[in-house]
Amino acid sequence: VKEQLFINEITGFKMKDEFWNPYPWYKKMREESPVFYDERQDTWNVFLYDHAKQVLNDYKLFPSKRDRSLIPVPLSDNKVNLIFSDPPDHRKRRGLLSKAFTPHSLEDWKPRIQNIVNELVANIAKKKSVDLVQELAVPLPVTVIADLLGVPSKDWQQIKNWSDILFMPHDFQHIEELQAAKARASKEFVEYLLPIVAQKRAQLQDDIISDMILAEYEGAFFTDAEVAQTAMGLLGAGNETTTTLLTNMFYSLVKDQPGAYGELRKDRSLVPQAVEETLRYRFAAALDRRIGEDTDVFGPKMKKDQLIIAWVSSANRDENRFTDGESFDVRRKDIKHLTFGSGHHFCLGAPLARMEAVQALETFVERFSDYSIPDDFRPQDHLPPNNHNLNSLPVVVEE
Ligand code: HEM
């Protein structure tokens, strides 16, 4: 990606309240300008469910190969890069990675994830009053993905630091500083991974890095550098997103639907639904594509090579699609949200993220009769700059 987009220039958000609660703005856009052209960023923006879904599914009209993107990661277009490629190339690349990435069925991963969840939850039970972000939402995804890749999970804090820098949203005021920090983090991260890859090449193990070493692409094997790059991508891709899912879930079950946790205690079969509803209701996400040819599919004339943004978290509350879309309900049945994307780029790690959230919540429900968040907790006061995601969530658990 040669050029960065600044999403906050489109929303105009400056205040913490706006970052925490962008939903009134989404609603206004759905009602007043559902297909909106932003001149400064030269982007088209769509806010309705059907439009967003079409952008993500029609790869001929809206291809992924592009020079500009919201994605803040400096990825080169090598053969392991999925996100900026289109079919048929994408199919080959993804087939390769998904083969390497799901060598074991999810059922085989379950006990490894459950062990990590149990350890974290036991620690929470001991302390009773904790910051759930630090004690669960951050360590769980990073430890799990490190474990599955075969990277020492004791290094999780370092891995997390590198990933955070790599995925930090771009802010046009500090762009050069940030890009230098990202280049540094990426270099250090790859240098950390290379000896691990070399060691596994010498002695294969039961993990994803070893599977990548064995995978063949158009008659050739991956180099160590390519394996390390891909491992870095996977270690980063699932971290902040899954942390956000876990944090928002525990927030919503108390604050967005008081009493919801009690309902889950009574009927545990609701747990997977509660996870899906969190993904629909509380996840600030926007996905971009290039416009492949001049078109007026959404009304106005859009030009080839302009960019289009599908405002997924607006689509997820579109009243045309979801009855009472602006309310959180763990009993909601039809929850086909777009938070993992849609179409051929649909998140490769979705089953893993879902499994982590379901196991964490099930374990909580089994272990704790209740938990609370202080009445005076103001989410707005716990957001990093230009960011929607809570960096702390104080809870008190009851056995
Ligand atoms: C793709 C979201 C967790 C790996 C995507 C896409 C979205 C997404 C929206 C599609 C991007 C697009 O269409 O442009 C999420 C969310 C997660 C999550 C919300 C957690 C709640 C994970 C995890 C992993 C992962 C845990 C792996 C360890 C990937 C990969 C792709 C992807 C490799 C690229 C797929 C492709 O382009 O074919 N994710 N993700 N994600 N995700 Fe996730």
Short mmCIF file of C-alpha atoms and ligand atoms in Angstrom, two decimals:
data_model
loop_
_atom_site.label_atom_id
_atom_site.label_comp_id
_atom_site.label_asym_id
_atom_site.label_seq_id
_atom_site.Cartn_x
_atom_site.Cartn_y
_atom_site.Cartn_z
CA VAL A 1 0.00 0.00 0.00
CA LYS A 2 1.53 3.24 -1.11
CA GLU A 3 -0.88 5.71 0.35
CA GLN A 4 -2.72 5.90 3.64
CA LEU A 5 -6.29 6.92 4.22
CA PHE A 6 -7.27 8.73 7.37
CA ILE A 7 -10.61 7.45 8.50
CA ASN A 8 -10.99 10.06 11.21
CA GLU A 9 -10.87 12.72 8.52
CA ILE A 10 -14.03 11.24 7.06
CA THR A 11 -15.93 10.93 10.32
CA GLY A 12 -14.54 14.18 11.66
CA PHE A 13 -14.43 12.57 15.12
CA LYS A 14 -12.29 14.39 17.65
CA MET A 15 -13.95 13.82 21.01
CA LYS A 16 -13.60 10.63 23.06
CA ASP A 17 -17.42 10.47 23.25
CA GLU A 18 -17.57 10.23 19.47
CA PHE A 19 -14.99 7.45 19.35
CA TRP A 20 -16.79 5.46 22.00
CA ASN A 21 -20.21 6.07 20.49
CA PRO A 22 -19.95 6.49 16.70
CA TYR A 23 -23.39 4.91 16.25
CA PRO A 24 -25.47 8.11 16.08
CA TRP A 25 -23.20 9.30 13.25
CA TYR A 26 -23.63 5.99 11.40
CA LYS A 27 -27.40 6.26 11.81
CA LYS A 28 -27.39 9.81 10.50
CA MET A 29 -25.36 8.69 7.48
CA ARG A 30 -27.75 5.78 6.81
CA GLU A 31 -30.67 8.17 6.92
CA GLU A 32 -29.24 11.22 5.19
CA SER A 33 -26.28 10.21 3.00
CA PRO A 34 -26.14 6.43 2.65
CA VAL A 35 -23.86 6.78 -0.40
CA PHE A 36 -21.46 9.54 0.43
CA TYR A 37 -18.45 10.97 -1.39
CA ASP A 38 -15.67 12.40 0.76
CA GLU A 39 -13.67 14.85 -1.26
CA ARG A 40 -10.60 15.21 0.91
CA GLN A 41 -9.90 11.49 1.01
CA ASP A 42 -11.38 10.93 -2.48
CA THR A 43 -13.44 7.99 -1.22
CA TRP A 44 -16.97 6.72 -1.62
CA ASN A 45 -18.64 5.54 1.57
CA VAL A 46 -21.61 3.21 1.94
CA PHE A 47 -23.51 2.74 5.18
CA LEU A 48 -26.38 0.36 4.40
CA TYR A 49 -26.21 -3.40 4.91
CA ASP A 50 -27.00 -4.40 1.32
CA HIS A 51 -24.49 -1.95 -0.14
CA ALA A 52 -21.72 -2.97 2.24
CA LYS A 53 -22.35 -6.61 1.49
CA GLN A 54 -22.23 -5.99 -2.25
CA VAL A 55 -18.92 -4.12 -1.96
CA LEU A 56 -17.40 -7.05 -0.10
CA ASN A 57 -18.78 -9.72 -2.43
CA ASP A 58 -18.45 -8.29 -5.93
CA TYR A 59 -14.70 -8.59 -6.41
CA LYS A 60 -14.90 -7.73 -10.09
CA LEU A 61 -16.52 -4.37 -9.47
CA PHE A 62 -14.75 -3.85 -6.15
CA PRO A 63 -11.35 -5.55 -6.24
CA SER A 64 -8.95 -5.75 -3.30
CA LYS A 65 -5.79 -5.02 -5.24
CA ARG A 66 -5.16 -1.38 -4.41
CA ASP A 67 -2.55 1.27 -3.70
CA ARG A 68 -4.48 3.05 -1.00
CA SER A 69 -6.10 1.50 2.07
CA LEU A 70 -7.30 2.05 5.62
CA ILE A 71 -5.24 -0.93 6.69
CA PRO A 72 -2.41 0.59 8.67
CA VAL A 73 0.07 -2.24 8.15
CA PRO A 74 2.96 -1.76 5.73
CA LEU A 75 2.56 -5.04 3.84
CA SER A 76 4.39 -5.65 0.63
CA ASP A 77 2.61 -7.57 -2.11
CA ASN A 78 4.42 -10.87 -1.76
CA LYS A 79 2.87 -14.23 -2.40
CA VAL A 80 1.77 -14.67 1.18
CA ASN A 81 -0.32 -11.52 1.21
CA LEU A 82 -4.03 -12.36 1.03
CA ILE A 83 -5.75 -9.18 1.87
CA PHE A 84 -4.67 -7.15 -1.17
CA SER A 85 -5.18 -9.92 -3.75
CA ASP A 86 -8.15 -11.03 -5.89
CA PRO A 87 -9.29 -14.34 -7.39
CA PRO A 88 -7.92 -16.45 -8.96
CA ASP A 89 -4.61 -15.51 -7.32
CA HIS A 90 -6.27 -15.06 -3.93
CA ARG A 91 -7.77 -18.55 -4.05
CA LYS A 92 -4.35 -20.15 -4.42
CA ARG A 93 -2.77 -18.05 -1.69
CA ARG A 94 -5.64 -18.61 0.70
CA GLY A 95 -5.82 -22.33 -0.01
CA LEU A 96 -2.23 -22.56 0.96
CA LEU A 97 -2.56 -20.62 4.15
CA SER A 98 -5.82 -22.20 5.22
CA LYS A 99 -4.27 -25.60 4.69
CA ALA A 100 -1.37 -24.58 6.87
CA PHE A 101 -3.57 -22.75 9.28
CA THR A 102 -6.16 -25.41 10.01
CA PRO A 103 -4.12 -28.60 10.02
CA HIS A 104 -6.00 -29.73 13.05
CA SER A 105 -9.71 -29.53 13.27
CA LEU A 106 -11.01 -26.91 15.66
CA GLU A 107 -11.84 -29.72 18.04
CA ASP A 108 -8.13 -30.44 18.31
CA TRP A 109 -7.43 -26.83 19.30
CA LYS A 110 -10.11 -26.80 21.95
CA PRO A 111 -8.15 -28.34 24.84
CA ARG A 112 -5.13 -26.09 24.17
CA ILE A 113 -7.36 -23.01 24.29
CA GLN A 114 -9.27 -24.28 27.32
CA ASN A 115 -6.03 -24.73 29.29
CA ILE A 116 -5.06 -21.12 28.65
CA VAL A 117 -8.58 -19.89 29.54
CA ASN A 118 -8.56 -21.94 32.77
CA GLU A 119 -5.27 -20.48 33.89
CA LEU A 120 -6.37 -16.90 33.25
CA VAL A 121 -9.77 -17.39 34.90
CA ALA A 122 -8.20 -19.05 37.97
CA ASN A 123 -6.01 -15.99 38.36
CA ILE A 124 -9.05 -13.70 38.12
CA ALA A 125 -10.87 -15.79 40.74
CA LYS A 126 -7.92 -15.38 43.08
CA LYS A 127 -7.76 -11.60 42.69
CA LYS A 128 -11.55 -10.98 42.57
CA SER A 129 -11.15 -7.37 41.46
CA VAL A 130 -9.25 -7.06 38.17
CA ASP A 131 -8.76 -5.14 34.97
CA LEU A 132 -10.32 -7.60 32.55
CA VAL A 133 -8.37 -6.20 29.60
CA GLN A 134 -5.02 -6.91 31.25
CA GLU A 135 -5.99 -10.20 32.86
CA LEU A 136 -7.99 -11.82 30.06
CA ALA A 137 -8.73 -9.92 26.86
CA VAL A 138 -5.09 -9.15 26.01
CA PRO A 139 -3.27 -12.32 27.10
CA LEU A 140 -5.81 -14.87 25.80
CA PRO A 141 -5.61 -14.21 22.02
CA VAL A 142 -1.88 -13.59 21.95
CA THR A 143 -1.02 -16.66 24.02
CA VAL A 144 -3.34 -18.84 21.92
CA ILE A 145 -2.00 -17.71 18.56
CA ALA A 146 1.62 -17.97 19.77
CA ASP A 147 0.91 -21.48 21.00
CA LEU A 148 -0.73 -22.55 17.72
CA LEU A 149 2.06 -21.11 15.60
CA GLY A 150 4.71 -22.69 17.78
CA VAL A 151 6.25 -19.44 19.04
CA PRO A 152 7.19 -19.43 22.78
CA SER A 153 4.07 -18.10 24.52
CA LYS A 154 6.23 -16.78 27.37
CA ASP A 155 7.22 -14.01 24.91
CA TRP A 156 3.62 -12.85 24.58
CA GLN A 157 4.21 -9.37 25.94
CA GLN A 158 6.91 -8.64 23.42
CA ILE A 159 4.76 -10.08 20.60
CA LYS A 160 1.84 -7.97 21.74
CA ASN A 161 4.00 -4.81 21.76
CA TRP A 162 5.17 -5.37 18.21
CA SER A 163 1.66 -6.18 16.97
CA ASP A 164 0.22 -3.09 18.65
CA ILE A 165 2.72 -0.86 16.89
CA LEU A 166 2.17 -2.56 13.53
CA PHE A 167 -1.62 -2.18 13.72
CA MET A 168 -1.72 1.29 15.28
CA PRO A 169 -4.23 3.36 13.31
CA HIS A 170 -2.66 6.10 11.26
CA ASP A 171 -3.02 9.61 12.40
CA PHE A 172 -1.99 12.17 9.83
CA GLN A 173 -0.33 14.40 12.39
CA HIS A 174 2.27 11.82 13.34
CA ILE A 175 2.46 9.84 10.16
CA GLU A 176 6.23 9.86 9.64
CA GLU A 177 7.03 9.07 13.24
CA LEU A 178 4.53 6.24 13.19
CA GLN A 179 5.77 4.79 9.94
CA ALA A 180 9.33 4.74 11.28
CA ALA A 181 8.14 2.98 14.44
CA LYS A 182 6.27 0.42 12.33
CA ALA A 183 9.28 -0.26 10.14
CA ARG A 184 11.38 -0.78 13.28
CA ALA A 185 8.82 -3.08 14.92
CA SER A 186 8.43 -5.13 11.76
CA LYS A 187 12.21 -5.57 11.42
CA GLU A 188 12.61 -6.62 15.05
CA PHE A 189 9.62 -8.97 14.87
CA VAL A 190 10.97 -10.74 11.77
CA GLU A 191 14.45 -10.97 13.30
CA TYR A 192 12.88 -12.60 16.35
CA LEU A 193 10.94 -15.08 14.19
CA LEU A 194 13.70 -16.10 11.75
CA PRO A 195 15.72 -18.28 14.14
CA ILE A 196 12.48 -19.94 15.29
CA VAL A 197 11.62 -20.77 11.66
CA ALA A 198 15.15 -22.09 10.99
CA GLN A 199 14.98 -24.27 14.07
CA LYS A 200 11.65 -25.76 12.97
CA ARG A 201 12.94 -26.35 9.47
CA ALA A 202 15.63 -28.49 11.08
CA GLN A 203 13.14 -30.22 13.33
CA LEU A 204 9.48 -30.03 12.35
CA GLN A 205 6.86 -29.83 15.09
CA ASP A 206 3.12 -29.95 15.50
CA ASP A 207 2.40 -26.28 14.81
CA ILE A 208 1.42 -23.84 12.07
CA ILE A 209 4.95 -22.61 11.32
CA SER A 210 6.01 -26.20 10.63
CA ASP A 211 2.96 -26.65 8.38
CA MET A 212 3.92 -23.56 6.42
CA ILE A 213 7.43 -24.91 5.95
CA LEU A 214 5.92 -28.02 4.38
CA ALA A 215 3.39 -26.20 2.19
CA GLU A 216 4.02 -25.96 -1.55
CA TYR A 217 3.07 -22.98 -3.71
CA GLU A 218 3.26 -23.36 -7.49
CA GLY A 219 5.87 -26.06 -7.16
CA ALA A 220 8.06 -24.16 -4.70
CA PHE A 221 8.36 -24.00 -0.93
CA PHE A 222 8.29 -20.86 1.18
CA THR A 223 11.57 -19.25 2.16
CA ASP A 224 12.27 -18.64 5.84
CA ALA A 225 11.61 -14.94 5.28
CA GLU A 226 8.18 -15.66 3.77
CA VAL A 227 7.25 -17.98 6.62
CA ALA A 228 8.37 -15.35 9.14
CA GLN A 229 6.35 -12.63 7.33
CA THR A 230 3.22 -14.77 7.32
CA ALA A 231 3.68 -15.73 10.96
CA MET A 232 4.02 -12.03 11.80
CA GLY A 233 0.77 -11.31 9.93
CA LEU A 234 -1.10 -14.05 11.77
CA LEU A 235 0.35 -13.12 15.15
CA GLY A 236 -0.86 -9.57 14.54
CA ALA A 237 -4.17 -10.13 12.70
CA GLY A 238 -5.98 -11.85 15.48
CA ASN A 239 -4.70 -9.91 18.44
CA GLU A 240 -6.32 -6.55 18.80
CA THR A 241 -9.53 -7.70 17.11
CA THR A 242 -10.05 -10.62 19.48
CA THR A 243 -9.06 -8.49 22.48
CA THR A 244 -11.72 -6.00 21.43
CA LEU A 245 -14.32 -8.74 21.05
CA LEU A 246 -13.61 -10.11 24.55
CA THR A 247 -13.59 -6.68 26.19
CA ASN A 248 -16.76 -5.50 24.48
CA MET A 249 -18.55 -8.74 25.29
CA PHE A 250 -17.94 -8.41 29.04
CA TYR A 251 -18.86 -4.72 28.84
CA SER A 252 -22.11 -5.28 26.91
CA LEU A 253 -23.40 -8.12 29.09
CA VAL A 254 -23.52 -5.71 32.03
CA LYS A 255 -23.93 -2.26 30.53
CA ASP A 256 -25.82 -2.74 27.26
CA GLN A 257 -28.27 -5.34 28.58
CA PRO A 258 -28.35 -5.38 32.38
CA GLY A 259 -29.30 -8.86 33.54
CA ALA A 260 -27.94 -10.57 30.42
CA TYR A 261 -25.27 -12.42 32.40
CA GLY A 262 -27.95 -13.88 34.65
CA GLU A 263 -29.81 -15.10 31.57
CA LEU A 264 -26.68 -16.85 30.34
CA ARG A 265 -26.26 -18.50 33.74
CA LYS A 266 -29.78 -19.86 33.40
CA ASP A 267 -29.41 -20.91 29.79
CA ARG A 268 -25.84 -21.58 28.72
CA SER A 269 -26.87 -22.37 25.18
CA LEU A 270 -27.15 -18.60 24.72
CA VAL A 271 -23.37 -18.12 25.00
CA PRO A 272 -22.53 -18.40 21.27
CA GLN A 273 -25.38 -15.99 20.48
CA ALA A 274 -24.04 -13.50 23.01
CA VAL A 275 -20.68 -13.63 21.22
CA GLU A 276 -22.31 -13.03 17.81
CA GLU A 277 -24.45 -10.22 19.15
CA THR A 278 -21.35 -8.49 20.52
CA LEU A 279 -19.69 -8.77 17.12
CA ARG A 280 -22.75 -7.21 15.50
CA TYR A 281 -23.47 -4.54 18.06
CA ARG A 282 -20.14 -3.28 19.32
CA PHE A 283 -17.34 -3.35 16.84
CA ALA A 284 -16.15 -0.26 14.98
CA ALA A 285 -15.08 -1.61 11.60
CA ALA A 286 -14.80 -0.26 8.07
CA LEU A 287 -13.38 -2.19 5.10
CA ASP A 288 -12.13 -0.62 1.88
CA ARG A 289 -11.92 -1.71 -1.75
CA ARG A 290 -10.93 -0.15 -5.08
CA ILE A 291 -13.61 0.68 -7.63
CA GLY A 292 -12.69 -1.55 -10.59
CA GLU A 293 -14.59 0.31 -13.34
CA ASP A 294 -16.83 3.38 -13.73
CA THR A 295 -20.19 2.49 -12.22
CA ASP A 296 -23.45 3.86 -10.87
CA VAL A 297 -24.65 0.73 -9.04
CA PHE A 298 -25.41 2.74 -5.92
CA GLY A 299 -26.84 5.78 -7.76
CA PRO A 300 -24.13 8.38 -8.16
CA LYS A 301 -21.40 8.01 -10.77
CA MET A 302 -18.30 6.52 -9.21
CA LYS A 303 -15.02 6.49 -11.10
CA LYS A 304 -12.61 3.64 -11.75
CA ASP A 305 -9.74 3.54 -9.22
CA GLN A 306 -11.46 5.62 -6.59
CA LEU A 307 -11.72 3.95 -3.22
CA ILE A 308 -14.91 2.74 -1.57
CA ILE A 309 -15.41 2.08 2.13
CA ALA A 310 -18.01 -0.37 3.42
CA TRP A 311 -18.99 0.89 6.88
CA VAL A 312 -19.52 -2.51 8.41
CA SER A 313 -20.50 -1.35 11.89
CA SER A 314 -23.19 0.88 10.40
CA ALA A 315 -24.43 -2.00 8.22
CA ASN A 316 -24.61 -4.16 11.36
CA ARG A 317 -27.27 -1.87 12.82
CA ASP A 318 -29.18 -1.16 9.62
CA GLU A 319 -32.86 -1.24 10.60
CA ASN A 320 -33.77 -2.58 7.15
CA ARG A 321 -31.84 -5.70 8.02
CA PHE A 322 -32.05 -6.00 11.82
CA THR A 323 -35.24 -5.42 13.77
CA ASP A 324 -34.46 -3.05 16.62
CA GLY A 325 -30.88 -2.94 15.34
CA GLU A 326 -29.78 -0.31 17.85
CA SER A 327 -30.34 -2.55 20.84
CA PHE A 328 -28.21 -5.36 22.23
CA ASP A 329 -30.07 -8.60 22.84
CA VAL A 330 -28.45 -11.93 23.71
CA ARG A 331 -31.62 -13.66 22.52
CA ARG A 332 -31.46 -12.20 19.02
CA LYS A 333 -31.75 -15.05 16.53
CA ASP A 334 -30.77 -13.69 13.14
CA ILE A 335 -27.32 -12.18 13.63
CA LYS A 336 -25.69 -12.29 10.20
CA HIS A 337 -23.30 -9.39 10.90
CA LEU A 338 -20.44 -8.34 8.61
CA THR A 339 -17.79 -7.93 11.30
CA PHE A 340 -15.69 -10.79 9.89
CA GLY A 341 -16.23 -9.45 6.36
CA SER A 342 -18.13 -11.33 3.66
CA GLY A 343 -17.25 -13.18 0.49
CA HIS A 344 -13.88 -14.67 -0.36
CA HIS A 345 -11.86 -12.55 2.12
CA PHE A 346 -14.07 -13.68 5.01
CA CYS A 347 -11.85 -13.76 8.09
CA LEU A 348 -9.70 -16.86 8.14
CA GLY A 349 -9.41 -16.65 11.93
CA ALA A 350 -13.15 -16.27 12.61
CA PRO A 351 -13.63 -19.83 13.96
CA LEU A 352 -10.66 -19.33 16.25
CA ALA A 353 -11.81 -15.92 17.53
CA ARG A 354 -15.32 -17.28 18.11
CA MET A 355 -13.99 -20.29 19.94
CA GLU A 356 -11.84 -18.17 22.26
CA ALA A 357 -14.77 -15.90 23.12
CA VAL A 358 -17.21 -18.79 23.63
CA GLN A 359 -14.79 -20.71 25.84
CA ALA A 360 -13.91 -17.64 27.90
CA LEU A 361 -17.57 -16.79 28.46
CA GLU A 362 -18.61 -20.38 29.19
CA THR A 363 -15.83 -20.70 31.74
CA PHE A 364 -16.88 -17.42 33.36
CA VAL A 365 -20.53 -18.49 33.49
CA GLU A 366 -19.58 -21.79 35.08
CA ARG A 367 -17.28 -20.27 37.63
CA PHE A 368 -18.74 -16.89 38.65
CA SER A 369 -22.29 -16.31 39.86
CA ASP A 370 -21.99 -12.70 38.77
CA TYR A 371 -19.59 -9.89 37.97
CA SER A 372 -19.94 -6.14 38.07
CA ILE A 373 -18.44 -3.04 36.51
CA PRO A 374 -18.29 0.04 38.79
CA ASP A 375 -21.26 2.40 38.34
CA ASP A 376 -18.96 5.34 37.77
CA PHE A 377 -16.96 3.62 35.00
CA ARG A 378 -16.93 5.98 32.00
CA PRO A 379 -15.80 4.12 28.87
CA GLN A 380 -14.87 7.41 27.18
CA ASP A 381 -12.10 7.85 29.74
CA HIS A 382 -10.49 4.52 28.83
CA LEU A 383 -9.74 4.86 25.15
CA PRO A 384 -6.32 5.33 23.56
CA PRO A 385 -6.03 8.40 21.26
CA ASN A 386 -8.11 8.18 18.04
CA ASN A 387 -9.34 4.74 19.00
CA HIS A 388 -12.69 3.07 19.71
CA ASN A 389 -11.41 0.24 21.87
CA LEU A 390 -11.34 0.16 25.67
CA ASN A 391 -7.88 -0.20 27.16
CA SER A 392 -9.20 -1.14 30.58
CA LEU A 393 -12.35 -2.65 32.07
CA PRO A 394 -12.45 -2.94 35.86
CA VAL A 395 -14.61 -5.82 37.06
CA VAL A 396 -15.33 -7.50 40.38
CA VAL A 397 -16.23 -11.19 40.18
CA GLU A 398 -18.36 -13.20 42.60
CA GLU A 399 -17.88 -16.94 43.03
C1 HEM B 1 -9.55 -11.23 7.36
C2 HEM B 1 -11.97 -9.40 11.15
C3 HEM B 1 -9.65 -12.48 14.13
C4 HEM B 1 -6.78 -13.77 10.44
C5 HEM B 1 -10.45 -10.53 8.12
C6 HEM B 1 -11.46 -9.63 7.59
C7 HEM B 1 -12.11 -9.10 8.66
C8 HEM B 1 -11.55 -9.67 9.86
C9 HEM B 1 -13.23 -8.07 8.62
C10 HEM B 1 -11.74 -9.35 6.10
C11 HEM B 1 -11.02 -8.14 5.60
C12 HEM B 1 -11.49 -7.70 4.23
O1 HEM B 1 -12.46 -8.25 3.68
O2 HEM B 1 -10.86 -6.78 3.67
C13 HEM B 1 -11.57 -10.09 12.28
C14 HEM B 1 -12.17 -9.94 13.59
C15 HEM B 1 -11.53 -10.82 14.43
C16 HEM B 1 -10.51 -11.50 13.64
C17 HEM B 1 -13.32 -8.99 13.91
C18 HEM B 1 -11.75 -11.10 15.89
C19 HEM B 1 -12.85 -10.83 16.55
C20 HEM B 1 -8.69 -13.10 13.38
C21 HEM B 1 -7.77 -14.11 13.88
C22 HEM B 1 -6.94 -14.44 12.85
C23 HEM B 1 -7.35 -13.68 11.69
C24 HEM B 1 -7.78 -14.67 15.30
C25 HEM B 1 -5.80 -15.42 12.79
C26 HEM B 1 -5.09 -15.82 13.71
C27 HEM B 1 -7.28 -13.20 9.29
C28 HEM B 1 -6.71 -13.39 7.97
C29 HEM B 1 -7.52 -12.66 7.07
C30 HEM B 1 -8.56 -12.04 7.88
C31 HEM B 1 -5.48 -14.22 7.62
C32 HEM B 1 -7.33 -12.52 5.55
C33 HEM B 1 -8.29 -13.40 4.81
C34 HEM B 1 -8.31 -13.16 3.31
O3 HEM B 1 -8.00 -12.04 2.84
O4 HEM B 1 -8.65 -14.09 2.58
N1 HEM B 1 -10.53 -10.55 9.51
N2 HEM B 1 -10.56 -11.02 12.36
N3 HEM B 1 -8.41 -12.88 12.05
N4 HEM B 1 -8.39 -12.37 9.21
FE1 HEM B 1 -9.52 -11.77 10.76
#
